[in-house]
PDB file of C-alpha atoms and ligand atoms in Angstrom:
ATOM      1  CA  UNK A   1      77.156 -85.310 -78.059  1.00 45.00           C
ATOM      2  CA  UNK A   2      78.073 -82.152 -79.943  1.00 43.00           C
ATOM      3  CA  UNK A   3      75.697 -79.046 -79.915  1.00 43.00           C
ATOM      4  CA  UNK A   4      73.786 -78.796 -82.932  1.00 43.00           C
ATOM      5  CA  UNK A   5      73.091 -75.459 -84.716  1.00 48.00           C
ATOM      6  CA  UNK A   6      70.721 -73.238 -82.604  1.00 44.00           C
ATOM      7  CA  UNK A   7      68.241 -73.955 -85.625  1.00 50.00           C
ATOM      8  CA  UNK A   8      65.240 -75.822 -83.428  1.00 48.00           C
ATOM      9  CA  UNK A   9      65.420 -72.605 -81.036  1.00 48.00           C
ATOM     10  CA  UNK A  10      61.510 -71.756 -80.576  1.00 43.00           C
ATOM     11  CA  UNK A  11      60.482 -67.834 -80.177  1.00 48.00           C
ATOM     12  CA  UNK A  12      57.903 -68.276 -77.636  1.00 50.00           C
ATOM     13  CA  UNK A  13      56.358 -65.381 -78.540  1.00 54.00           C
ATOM     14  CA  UNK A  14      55.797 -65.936 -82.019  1.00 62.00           C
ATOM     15  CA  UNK A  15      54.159 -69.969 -81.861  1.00 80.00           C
ATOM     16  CA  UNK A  16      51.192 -70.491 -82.523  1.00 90.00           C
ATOM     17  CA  UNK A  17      48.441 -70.346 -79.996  1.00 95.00           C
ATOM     18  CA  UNK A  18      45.091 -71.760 -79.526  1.00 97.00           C
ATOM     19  CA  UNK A  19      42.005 -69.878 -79.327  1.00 98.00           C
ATOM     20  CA  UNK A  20      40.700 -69.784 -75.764  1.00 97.00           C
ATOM     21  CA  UNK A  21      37.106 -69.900 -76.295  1.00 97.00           C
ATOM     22  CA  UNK A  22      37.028 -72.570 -79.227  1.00 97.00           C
ATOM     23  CA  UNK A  23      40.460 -73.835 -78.958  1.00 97.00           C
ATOM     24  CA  UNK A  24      40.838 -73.150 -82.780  1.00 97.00           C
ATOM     25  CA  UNK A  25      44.265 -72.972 -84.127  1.00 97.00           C
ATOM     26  CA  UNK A  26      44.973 -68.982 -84.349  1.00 97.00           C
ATOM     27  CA  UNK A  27      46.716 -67.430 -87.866  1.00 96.00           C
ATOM     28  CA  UNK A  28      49.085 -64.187 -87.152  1.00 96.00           C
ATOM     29  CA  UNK A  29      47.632 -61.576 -89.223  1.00 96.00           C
ATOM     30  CA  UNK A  30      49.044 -58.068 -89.628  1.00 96.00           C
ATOM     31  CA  UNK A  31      47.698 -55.304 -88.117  1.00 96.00           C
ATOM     32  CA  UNK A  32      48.587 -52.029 -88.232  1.00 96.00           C
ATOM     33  CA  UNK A  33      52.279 -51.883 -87.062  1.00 95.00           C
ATOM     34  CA  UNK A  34      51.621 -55.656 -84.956  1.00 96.00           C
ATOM     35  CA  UNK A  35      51.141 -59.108 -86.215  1.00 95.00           C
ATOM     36  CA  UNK A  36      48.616 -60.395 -83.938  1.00 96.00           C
ATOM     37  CA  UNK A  37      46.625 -63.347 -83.115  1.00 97.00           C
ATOM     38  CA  UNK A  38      43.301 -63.839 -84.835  1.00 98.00           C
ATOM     39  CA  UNK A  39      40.876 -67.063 -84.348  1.00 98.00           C
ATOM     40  CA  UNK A  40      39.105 -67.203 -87.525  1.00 97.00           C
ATOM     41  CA  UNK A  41      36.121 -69.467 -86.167  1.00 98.00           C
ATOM     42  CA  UNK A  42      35.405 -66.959 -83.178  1.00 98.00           C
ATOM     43  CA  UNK A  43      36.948 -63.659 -84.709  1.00 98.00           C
ATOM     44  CA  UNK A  44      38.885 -63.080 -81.224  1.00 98.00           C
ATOM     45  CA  UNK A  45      41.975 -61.522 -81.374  1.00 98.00           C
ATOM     46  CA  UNK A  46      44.878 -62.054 -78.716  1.00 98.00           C
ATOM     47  CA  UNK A  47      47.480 -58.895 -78.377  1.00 97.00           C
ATOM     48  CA  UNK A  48      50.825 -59.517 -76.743  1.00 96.00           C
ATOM     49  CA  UNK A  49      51.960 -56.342 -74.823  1.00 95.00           C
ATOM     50  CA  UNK A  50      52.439 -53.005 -76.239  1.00 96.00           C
ATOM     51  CA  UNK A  51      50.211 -54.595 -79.444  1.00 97.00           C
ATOM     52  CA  UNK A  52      46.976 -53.097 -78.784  1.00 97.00           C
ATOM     53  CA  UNK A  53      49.262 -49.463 -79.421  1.00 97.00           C
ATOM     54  CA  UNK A  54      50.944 -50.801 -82.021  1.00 97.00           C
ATOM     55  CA  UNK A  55      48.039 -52.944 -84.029  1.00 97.00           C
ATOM     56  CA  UNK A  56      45.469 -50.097 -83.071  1.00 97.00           C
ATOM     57  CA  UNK A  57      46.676 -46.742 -82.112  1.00 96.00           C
ATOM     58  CA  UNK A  58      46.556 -44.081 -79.066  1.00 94.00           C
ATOM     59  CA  UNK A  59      42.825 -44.783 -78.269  1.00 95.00           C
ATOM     60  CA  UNK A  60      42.948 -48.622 -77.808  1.00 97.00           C
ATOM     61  CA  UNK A  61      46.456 -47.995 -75.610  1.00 95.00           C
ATOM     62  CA  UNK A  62      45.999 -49.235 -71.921  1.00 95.00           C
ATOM     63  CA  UNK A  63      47.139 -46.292 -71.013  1.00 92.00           C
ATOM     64  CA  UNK A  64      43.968 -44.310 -72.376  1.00 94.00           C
ATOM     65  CA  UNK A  65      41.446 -47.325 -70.755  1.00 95.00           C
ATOM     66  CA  UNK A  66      42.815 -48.748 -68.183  1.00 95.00           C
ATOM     67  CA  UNK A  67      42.315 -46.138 -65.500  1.00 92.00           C
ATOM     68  CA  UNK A  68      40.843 -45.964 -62.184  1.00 91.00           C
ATOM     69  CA  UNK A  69      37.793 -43.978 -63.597  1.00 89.00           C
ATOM     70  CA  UNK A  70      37.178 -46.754 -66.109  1.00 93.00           C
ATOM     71  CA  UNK A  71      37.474 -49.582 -64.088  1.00 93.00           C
ATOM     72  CA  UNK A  72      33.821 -51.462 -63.609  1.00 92.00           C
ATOM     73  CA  UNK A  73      34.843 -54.721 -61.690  1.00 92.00           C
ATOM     74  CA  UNK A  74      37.667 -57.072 -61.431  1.00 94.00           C
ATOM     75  CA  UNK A  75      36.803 -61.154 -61.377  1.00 96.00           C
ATOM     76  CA  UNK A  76      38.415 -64.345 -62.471  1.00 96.00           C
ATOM     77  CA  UNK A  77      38.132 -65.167 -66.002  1.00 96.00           C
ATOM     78  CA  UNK A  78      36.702 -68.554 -67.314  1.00 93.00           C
ATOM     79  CA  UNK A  79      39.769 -69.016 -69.658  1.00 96.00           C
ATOM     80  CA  UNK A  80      43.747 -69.407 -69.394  1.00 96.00           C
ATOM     81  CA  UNK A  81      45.951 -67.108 -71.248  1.00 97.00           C
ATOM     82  CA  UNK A  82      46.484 -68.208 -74.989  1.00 97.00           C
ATOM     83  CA  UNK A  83      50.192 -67.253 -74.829  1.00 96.00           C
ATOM     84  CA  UNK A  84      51.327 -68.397 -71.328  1.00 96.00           C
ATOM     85  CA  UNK A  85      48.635 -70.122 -69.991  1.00 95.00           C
ATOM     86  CA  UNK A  86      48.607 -68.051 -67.169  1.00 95.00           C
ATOM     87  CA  UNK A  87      45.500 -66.860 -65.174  1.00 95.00           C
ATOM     88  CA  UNK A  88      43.659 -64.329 -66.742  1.00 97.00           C
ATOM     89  CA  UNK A  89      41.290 -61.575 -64.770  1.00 97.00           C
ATOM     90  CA  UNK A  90      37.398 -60.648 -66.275  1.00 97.00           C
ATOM     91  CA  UNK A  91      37.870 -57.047 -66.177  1.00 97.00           C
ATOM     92  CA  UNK A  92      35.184 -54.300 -67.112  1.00 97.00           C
ATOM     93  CA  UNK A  93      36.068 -51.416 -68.713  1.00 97.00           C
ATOM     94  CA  UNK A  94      33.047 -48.754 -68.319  1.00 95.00           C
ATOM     95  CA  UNK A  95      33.033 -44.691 -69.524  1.00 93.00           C
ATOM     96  CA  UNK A  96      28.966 -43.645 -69.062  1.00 90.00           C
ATOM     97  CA  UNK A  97      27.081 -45.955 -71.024  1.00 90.00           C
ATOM     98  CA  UNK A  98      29.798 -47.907 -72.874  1.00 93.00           C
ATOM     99  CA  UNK A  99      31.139 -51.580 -71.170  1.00 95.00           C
ATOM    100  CA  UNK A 100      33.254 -53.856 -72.744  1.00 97.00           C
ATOM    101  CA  UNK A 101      34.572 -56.840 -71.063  1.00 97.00           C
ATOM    102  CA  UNK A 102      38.158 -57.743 -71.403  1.00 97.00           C
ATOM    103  CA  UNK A 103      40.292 -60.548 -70.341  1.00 98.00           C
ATOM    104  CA  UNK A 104      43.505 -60.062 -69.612  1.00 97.00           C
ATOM    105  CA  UNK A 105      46.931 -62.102 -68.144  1.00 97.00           C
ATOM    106  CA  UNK A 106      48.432 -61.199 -65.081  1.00 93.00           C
ATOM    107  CA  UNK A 107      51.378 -63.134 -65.995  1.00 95.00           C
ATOM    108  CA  UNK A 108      51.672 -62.005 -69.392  1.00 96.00           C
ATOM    109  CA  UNK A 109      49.869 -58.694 -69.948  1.00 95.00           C
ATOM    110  CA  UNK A 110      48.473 -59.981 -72.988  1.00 97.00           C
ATOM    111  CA  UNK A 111      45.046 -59.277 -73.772  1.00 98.00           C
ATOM    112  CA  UNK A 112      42.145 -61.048 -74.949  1.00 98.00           C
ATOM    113  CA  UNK A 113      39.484 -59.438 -77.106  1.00 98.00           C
ATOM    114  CA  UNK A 114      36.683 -60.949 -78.180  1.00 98.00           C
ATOM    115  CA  UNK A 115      35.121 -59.934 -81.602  1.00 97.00           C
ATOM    116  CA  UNK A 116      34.074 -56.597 -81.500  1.00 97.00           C
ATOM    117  CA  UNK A 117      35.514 -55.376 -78.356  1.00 97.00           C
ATOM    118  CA  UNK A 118      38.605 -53.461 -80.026  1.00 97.00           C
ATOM    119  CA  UNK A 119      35.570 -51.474 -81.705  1.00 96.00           C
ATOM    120  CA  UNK A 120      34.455 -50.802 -78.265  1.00 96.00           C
ATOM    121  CA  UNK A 121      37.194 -50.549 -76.414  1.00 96.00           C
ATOM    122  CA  UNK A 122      38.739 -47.836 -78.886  1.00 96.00           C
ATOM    123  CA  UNK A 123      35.613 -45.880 -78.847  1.00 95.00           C
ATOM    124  CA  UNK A 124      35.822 -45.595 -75.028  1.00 96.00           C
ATOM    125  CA  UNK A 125      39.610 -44.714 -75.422  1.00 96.00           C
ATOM    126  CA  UNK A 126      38.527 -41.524 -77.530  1.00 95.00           C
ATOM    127  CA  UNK A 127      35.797 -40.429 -75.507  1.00 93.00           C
ATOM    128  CA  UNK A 128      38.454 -40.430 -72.337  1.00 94.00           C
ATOM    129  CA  UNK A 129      40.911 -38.577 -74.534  1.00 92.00           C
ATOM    130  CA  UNK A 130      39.022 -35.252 -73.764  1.00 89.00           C
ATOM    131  CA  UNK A 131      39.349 -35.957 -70.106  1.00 88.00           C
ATOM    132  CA  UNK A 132      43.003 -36.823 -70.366  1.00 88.00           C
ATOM    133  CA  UNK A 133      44.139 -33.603 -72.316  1.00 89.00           C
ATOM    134  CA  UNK A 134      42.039 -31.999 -69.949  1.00 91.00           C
ATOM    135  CA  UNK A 135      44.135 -33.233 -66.957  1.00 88.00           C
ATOM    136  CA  UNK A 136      47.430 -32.723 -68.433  1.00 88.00           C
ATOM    137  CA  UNK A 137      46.240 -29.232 -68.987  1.00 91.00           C
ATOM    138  CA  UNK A 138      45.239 -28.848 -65.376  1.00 91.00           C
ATOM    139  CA  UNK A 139      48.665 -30.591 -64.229  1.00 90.00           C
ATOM    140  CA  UNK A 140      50.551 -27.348 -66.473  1.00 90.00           C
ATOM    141  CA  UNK A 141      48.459 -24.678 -65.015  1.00 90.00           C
ATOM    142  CA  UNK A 142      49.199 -26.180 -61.678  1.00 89.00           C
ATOM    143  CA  UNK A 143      52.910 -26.637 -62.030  1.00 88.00           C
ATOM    144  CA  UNK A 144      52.709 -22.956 -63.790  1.00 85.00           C
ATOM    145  CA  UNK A 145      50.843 -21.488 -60.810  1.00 83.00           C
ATOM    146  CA  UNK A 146      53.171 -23.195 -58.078  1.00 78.00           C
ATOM    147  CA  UNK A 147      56.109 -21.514 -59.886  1.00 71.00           C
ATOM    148  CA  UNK A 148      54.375 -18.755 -60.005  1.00 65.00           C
ATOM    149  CA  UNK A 149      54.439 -18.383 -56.059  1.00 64.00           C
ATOM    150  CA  UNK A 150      57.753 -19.066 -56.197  1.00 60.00           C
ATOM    151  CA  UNK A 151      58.806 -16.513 -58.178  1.00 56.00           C
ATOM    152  CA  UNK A 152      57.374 -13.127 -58.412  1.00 54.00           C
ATOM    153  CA  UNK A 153      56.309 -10.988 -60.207  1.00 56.00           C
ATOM    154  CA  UNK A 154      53.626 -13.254 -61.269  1.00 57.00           C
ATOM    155  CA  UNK A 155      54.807 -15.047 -64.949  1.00 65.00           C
ATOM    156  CA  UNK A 156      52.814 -13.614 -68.232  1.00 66.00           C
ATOM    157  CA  UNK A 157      52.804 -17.543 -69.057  1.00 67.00           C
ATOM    158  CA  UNK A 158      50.333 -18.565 -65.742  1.00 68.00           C
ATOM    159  CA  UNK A 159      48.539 -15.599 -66.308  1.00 66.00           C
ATOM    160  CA  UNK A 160      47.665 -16.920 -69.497  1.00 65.00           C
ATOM    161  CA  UNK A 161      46.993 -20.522 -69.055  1.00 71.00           C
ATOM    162  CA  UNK A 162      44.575 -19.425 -66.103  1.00 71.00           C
ATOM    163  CA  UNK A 163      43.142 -17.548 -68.855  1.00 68.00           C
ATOM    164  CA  UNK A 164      42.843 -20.308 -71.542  1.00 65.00           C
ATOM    165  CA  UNK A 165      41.616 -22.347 -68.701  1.00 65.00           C
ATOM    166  CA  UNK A 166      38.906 -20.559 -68.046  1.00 54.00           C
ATOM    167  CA  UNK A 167      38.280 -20.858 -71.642  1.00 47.00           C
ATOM    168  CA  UNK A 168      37.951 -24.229 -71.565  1.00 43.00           C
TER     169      UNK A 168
HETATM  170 ZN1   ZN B   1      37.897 -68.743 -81.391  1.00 86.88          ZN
HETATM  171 ZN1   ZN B   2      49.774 -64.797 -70.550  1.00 86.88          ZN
END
């Protein structure tokens, strides 16, 4: 029995999926720099790592979200991951009045949007990017300040963030 060409290899990340709510047959569509997973009975949307970044932008990035200061609650979800059917976690994403409930693989670390949540969830992702430039700014006045003990005379560069600080 020979090896036949490596033709019938499968890219596991790029079969298609059922939808999780409806089990609808999904169709890749392109967005933004991602092709992702779209269920056109339900209008949920599935994004494989790194794709909410790539499909969306900065603001729907976990990394603008998916922070202790966001985090509402934690539970089991009532569906399996799309891609892996692994478990997926309920989670609630909260900033002040806005809450959008995600679900997301632990196995994964795909995400499952419902329609309308990537609205949502991008519009909580701007609001915290005030609060994030706001802590990198803090994190540069500290790391100014603490070489600024180190060193003396006092730098014309902390002087002036402390200034522009205040500013803000
Ligand atoms: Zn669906
Ligand atoms: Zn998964």
């Amino acid at each position: 029995m020979g090896s036949s060409f490596a033709v019938g290899k499968i890219d596991t990340t790029r079969k298609t999926i059922k939808c999780p709510r409806d089990h609808a047959t999904m169709k890749e569509i392109e967005v933004g720099e991602a092709h992702i997973d779209e269920c056109g009975t339900c209008g949920g949307r599935f994004f494989d790592q790194g794709e909410m970044f790539a499909a969306l932008g900065m603001h729907a990035d976990p990394s603008y979200w998916d922070r202790p200061d966001c985090l509402g609650a934690l539970a089991d979800a009532p569906i399996h991951c799309p891609r892996c059917d692994g478990h997926m976690l309920l989670q609630t994403v909260l900033h002040d009045k806005d809450k959008v409930e995600i679900d997301r693989c632990g196995h994964c670390n795909g995400i499952w949007l419902d329609k309308g949540e990537a609205d949502r969830i991008m519009a909580i992702g701007k609001k915290m990017e005030t609060a994030i430039d706001a802590e990198l700014l803090q994190a540069r006045a500290d790391l100014a300040k603490l070489s600024d003990e180190d060193l003396s005379p006092p730098s014309l560069i902390a002087r002036f963030l402390a200034l522009f600080g205040k500013k803000k």
